[in-house]
XYZ file of C-alpha atoms in Angstrom:
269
model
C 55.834 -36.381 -87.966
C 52.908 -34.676 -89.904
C 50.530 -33.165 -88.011
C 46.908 -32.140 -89.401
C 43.881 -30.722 -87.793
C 43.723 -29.373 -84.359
C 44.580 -25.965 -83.490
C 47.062 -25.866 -86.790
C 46.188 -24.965 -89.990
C 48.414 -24.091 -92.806
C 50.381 -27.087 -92.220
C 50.628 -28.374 -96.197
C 51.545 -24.644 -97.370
C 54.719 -22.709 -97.109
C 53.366 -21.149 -93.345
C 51.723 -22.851 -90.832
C 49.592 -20.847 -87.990
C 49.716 -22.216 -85.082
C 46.360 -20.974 -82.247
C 45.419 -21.955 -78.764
C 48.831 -22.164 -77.669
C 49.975 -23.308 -74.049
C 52.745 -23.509 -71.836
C 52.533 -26.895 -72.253
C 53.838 -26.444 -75.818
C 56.267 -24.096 -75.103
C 60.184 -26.038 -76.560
C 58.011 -27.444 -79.133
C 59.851 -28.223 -82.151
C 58.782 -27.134 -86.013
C 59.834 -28.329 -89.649
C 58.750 -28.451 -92.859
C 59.337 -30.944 -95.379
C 59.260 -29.409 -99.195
C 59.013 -31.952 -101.809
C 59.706 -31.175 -105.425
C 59.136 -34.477 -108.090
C 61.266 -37.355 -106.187
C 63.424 -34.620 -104.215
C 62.597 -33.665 -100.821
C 63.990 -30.886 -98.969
C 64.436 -31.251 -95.310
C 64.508 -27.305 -93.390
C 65.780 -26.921 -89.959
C 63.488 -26.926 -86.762
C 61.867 -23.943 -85.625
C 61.644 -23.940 -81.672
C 57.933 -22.187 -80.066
C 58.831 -20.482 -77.136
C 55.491 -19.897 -74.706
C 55.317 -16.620 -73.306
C 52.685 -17.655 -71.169
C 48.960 -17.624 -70.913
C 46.483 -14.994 -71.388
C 45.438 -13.019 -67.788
C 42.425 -14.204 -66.859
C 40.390 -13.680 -63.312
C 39.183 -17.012 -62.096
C 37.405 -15.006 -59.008
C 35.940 -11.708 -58.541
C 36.336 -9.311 -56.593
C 32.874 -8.789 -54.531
C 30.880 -5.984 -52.759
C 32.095 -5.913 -49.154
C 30.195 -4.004 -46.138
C 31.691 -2.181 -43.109
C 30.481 -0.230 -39.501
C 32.114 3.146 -38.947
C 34.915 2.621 -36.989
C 35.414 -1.329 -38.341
C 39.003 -1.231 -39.657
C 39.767 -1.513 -43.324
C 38.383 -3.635 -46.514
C 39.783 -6.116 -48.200
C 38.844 -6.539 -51.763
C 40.582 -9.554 -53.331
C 40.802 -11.139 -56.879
C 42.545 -14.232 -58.020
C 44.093 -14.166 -61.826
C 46.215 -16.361 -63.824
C 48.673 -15.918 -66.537
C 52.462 -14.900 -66.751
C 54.073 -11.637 -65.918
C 50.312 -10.608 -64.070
C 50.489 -6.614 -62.707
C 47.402 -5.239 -61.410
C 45.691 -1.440 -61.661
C 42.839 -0.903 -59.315
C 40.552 2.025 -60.074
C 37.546 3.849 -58.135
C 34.511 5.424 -58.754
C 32.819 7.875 -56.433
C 29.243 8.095 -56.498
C 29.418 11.871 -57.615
C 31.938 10.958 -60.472
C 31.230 9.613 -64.180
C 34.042 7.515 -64.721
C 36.717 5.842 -62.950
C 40.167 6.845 -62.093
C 43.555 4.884 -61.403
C 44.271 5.189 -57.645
C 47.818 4.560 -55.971
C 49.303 3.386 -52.538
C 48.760 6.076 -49.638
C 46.404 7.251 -46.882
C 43.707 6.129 -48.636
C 44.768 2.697 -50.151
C 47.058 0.516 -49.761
C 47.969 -2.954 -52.291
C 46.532 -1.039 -55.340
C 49.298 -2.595 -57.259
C 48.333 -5.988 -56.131
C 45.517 -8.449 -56.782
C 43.993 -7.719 -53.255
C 43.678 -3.876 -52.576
C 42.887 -2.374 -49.091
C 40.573 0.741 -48.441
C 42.150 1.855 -45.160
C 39.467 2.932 -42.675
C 36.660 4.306 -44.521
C 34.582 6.008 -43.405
C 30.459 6.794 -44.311
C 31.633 9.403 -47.099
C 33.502 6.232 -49.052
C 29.699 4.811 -48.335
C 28.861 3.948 -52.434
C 32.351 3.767 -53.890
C 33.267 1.542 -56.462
C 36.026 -0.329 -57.685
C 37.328 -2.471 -60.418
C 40.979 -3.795 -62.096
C 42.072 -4.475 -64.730
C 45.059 -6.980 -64.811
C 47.478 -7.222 -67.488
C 49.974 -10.036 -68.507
C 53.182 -11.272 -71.221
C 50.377 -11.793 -73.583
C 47.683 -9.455 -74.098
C 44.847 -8.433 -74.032
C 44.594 -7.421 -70.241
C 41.590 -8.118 -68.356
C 39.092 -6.240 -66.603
C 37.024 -7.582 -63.121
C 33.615 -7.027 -62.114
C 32.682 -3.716 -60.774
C 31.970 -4.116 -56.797
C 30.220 -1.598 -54.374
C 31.358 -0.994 -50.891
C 28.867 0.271 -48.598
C 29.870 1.926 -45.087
C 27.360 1.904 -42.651
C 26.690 4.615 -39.548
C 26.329 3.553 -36.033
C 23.081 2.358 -34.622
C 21.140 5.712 -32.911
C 17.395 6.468 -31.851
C 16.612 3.784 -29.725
C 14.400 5.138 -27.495
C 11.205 3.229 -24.965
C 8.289 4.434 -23.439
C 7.362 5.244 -20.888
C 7.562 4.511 -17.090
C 4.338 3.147 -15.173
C 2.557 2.625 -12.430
C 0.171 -0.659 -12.033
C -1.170 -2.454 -9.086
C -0.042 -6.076 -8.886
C -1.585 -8.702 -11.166
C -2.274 -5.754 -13.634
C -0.844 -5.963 -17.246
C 1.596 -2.678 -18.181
C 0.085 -0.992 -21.078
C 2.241 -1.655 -24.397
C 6.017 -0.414 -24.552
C 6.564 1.242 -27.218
C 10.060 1.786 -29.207
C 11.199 4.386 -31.754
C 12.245 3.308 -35.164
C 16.342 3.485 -35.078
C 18.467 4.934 -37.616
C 21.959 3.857 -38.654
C 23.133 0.509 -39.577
C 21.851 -1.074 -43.452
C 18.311 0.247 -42.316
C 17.621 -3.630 -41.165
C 17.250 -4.109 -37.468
C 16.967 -6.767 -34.774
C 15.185 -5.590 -32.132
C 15.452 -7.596 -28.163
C 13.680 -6.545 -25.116
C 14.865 -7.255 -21.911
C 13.887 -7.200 -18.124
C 15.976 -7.062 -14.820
C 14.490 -7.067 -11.466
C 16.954 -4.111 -10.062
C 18.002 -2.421 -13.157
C 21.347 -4.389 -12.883
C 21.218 -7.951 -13.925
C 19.901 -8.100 -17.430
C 17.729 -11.177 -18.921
C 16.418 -11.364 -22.817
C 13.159 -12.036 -22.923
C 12.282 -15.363 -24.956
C 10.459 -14.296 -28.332
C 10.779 -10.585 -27.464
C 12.127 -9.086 -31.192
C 9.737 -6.777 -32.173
C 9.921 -3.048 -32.369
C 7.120 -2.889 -29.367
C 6.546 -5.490 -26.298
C 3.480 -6.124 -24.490
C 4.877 -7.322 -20.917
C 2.726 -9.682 -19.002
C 0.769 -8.976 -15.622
C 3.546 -8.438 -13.061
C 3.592 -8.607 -9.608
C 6.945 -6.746 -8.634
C 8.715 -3.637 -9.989
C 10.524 -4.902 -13.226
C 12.917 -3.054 -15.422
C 12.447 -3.128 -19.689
C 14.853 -2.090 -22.203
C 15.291 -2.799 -25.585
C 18.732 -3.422 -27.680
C 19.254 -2.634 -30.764
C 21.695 -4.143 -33.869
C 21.909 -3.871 -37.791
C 24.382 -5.242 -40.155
C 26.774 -6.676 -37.568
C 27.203 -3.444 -36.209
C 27.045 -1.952 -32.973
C 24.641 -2.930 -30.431
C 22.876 0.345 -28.848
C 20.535 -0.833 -25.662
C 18.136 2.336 -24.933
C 17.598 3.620 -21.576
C 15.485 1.502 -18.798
C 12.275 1.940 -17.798
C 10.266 0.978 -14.159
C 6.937 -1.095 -13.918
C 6.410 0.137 -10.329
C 4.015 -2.463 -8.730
C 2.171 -1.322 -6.264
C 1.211 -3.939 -3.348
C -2.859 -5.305 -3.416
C -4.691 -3.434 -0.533
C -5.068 -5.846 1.919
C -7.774 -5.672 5.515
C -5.125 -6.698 8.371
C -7.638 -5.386 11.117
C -11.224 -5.957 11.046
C -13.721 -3.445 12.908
C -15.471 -4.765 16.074
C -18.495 -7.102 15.607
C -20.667 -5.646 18.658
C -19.959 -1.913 19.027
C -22.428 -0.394 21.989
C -22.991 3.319 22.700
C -25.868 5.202 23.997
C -28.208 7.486 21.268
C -26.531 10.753 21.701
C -22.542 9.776 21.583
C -21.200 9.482 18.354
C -19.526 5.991 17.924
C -16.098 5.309 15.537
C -15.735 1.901 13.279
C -12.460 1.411 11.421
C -10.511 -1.257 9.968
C -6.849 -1.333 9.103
């Protein structure tokens, strides 16, 4: 049949150009018809063979986030198109361009569409990465560039101080360093334990300082510590000792008699 319009164009000339192929066309079958006065000339089929599709990356890769000490990082992509093969490259903070990286100690799947950074740790803090995936048909494709960022351990989390109160009284405020490690986001929670043993979070307690309420018992405090799902450092504890209210268990004598020269003692317990 003839066919006009669509993605062909040439098709009443001696070529016709054929664009937006697909795989769906591939076996297709191709002729021309040449007429010349009341003769027409019949030439034989032409068959389109599909070498595939284009590559093209239907999800990014995306910046991923680690602890020291978590294990490795995953980055994976998802492409389409025929005969896909995959070159993952890295950039170090300190460099200007990227550079083609290969399976070892290091990586691992950097010929694949999901490469592995085995064990990084905080110097790879920065790094970036990007591939570029190629196909039967050209042109290859390149992916977003991601970031991964490795994070230290959770340190300086430190509480003052120790005091001593009488009962009923209110501790002065408890005050907590400022940590370092993690993404430089924290969650701060106090908590309080009657014998420095059995631990209990204190309801609404999440701020860098706690003001504890008037006590009437010696109570431990300590705060824990956390930041981008890393570890959890809990400082040392501190003592509220509460001393006991003074109490009168003896009362002095109501008639005390002596004569005008002998001294006379009144006391109370």
């Amino acid at each position: 049949p003839n066919i006009t319009g669509g993605t062909y164009s040439g098709y009443n000339s001696a070529s016709i150009s054929i664009a937006g192929i697909t795989n769906a066309m591939s076996a297709f079958q191709y002729r021309v018809v040449v007429t010349s006065g009341s003769t027409n000339c019949t030439s034989n089929a032409a068959i389109l063979t599909s070498n595939g599709i284009q590559p093209a990356i239907t999800v990014q890769p995306v910046d991923a986030a680690i602890c020291t000490g978590g294990g490795n990082i995953s980055v994976p992509l998802t492409a389409t198109g025929n005969g896909l093969t995959y070159v993952w490259q890295v950039k170090p903070p300190a460099s200007a361009s990227f550079s083609t990286i290969t399976n070892g100690p290091l990586y691992n799947g950097t010929t694949t569409n999901t490469l592995v950074v085995l064990s990084p740790g905080t110097s790879f803090n920065g790094y970036q990465y990007k591939a570029i995936v190629s196909g039967t048909c050209t042109p290859s494709v390149t992916s977003n560039i991601i970031t991964i960022s490795i994070y230290s351990t959770v340190t300086v989390n430190v509480v003052s101080s120790p005091q001593r109160i009488c009962s009923g009284d209110t501790p002065v405020l408890l005050l907590g360093s400022t940590p370092s490690g993690g993404n430089g986001s924290y969650t701060y929670q106090w908590q309080s334990s009657p014998d420095n043993s059995v631990w209990t979070s204190i309801g609404g307690a999440f701020l860098i300082n706690y003001q504890p309420p008037s006590l009437a018992a010696n109570t431990y405090y300590r705060r824990t510590v956390t930041s981008a799902s890393c570890n959890t450092n809990t400082s040392a504890s501190i003592l509220m000792t509460v001393d006991p209210p003074t109490t009168v268990s003896a009362q002095p004598a109501v008639n005390t008699y002596t004569c005008p020269t002998v001294p006379v003692t009144i006391s109370v317990t």
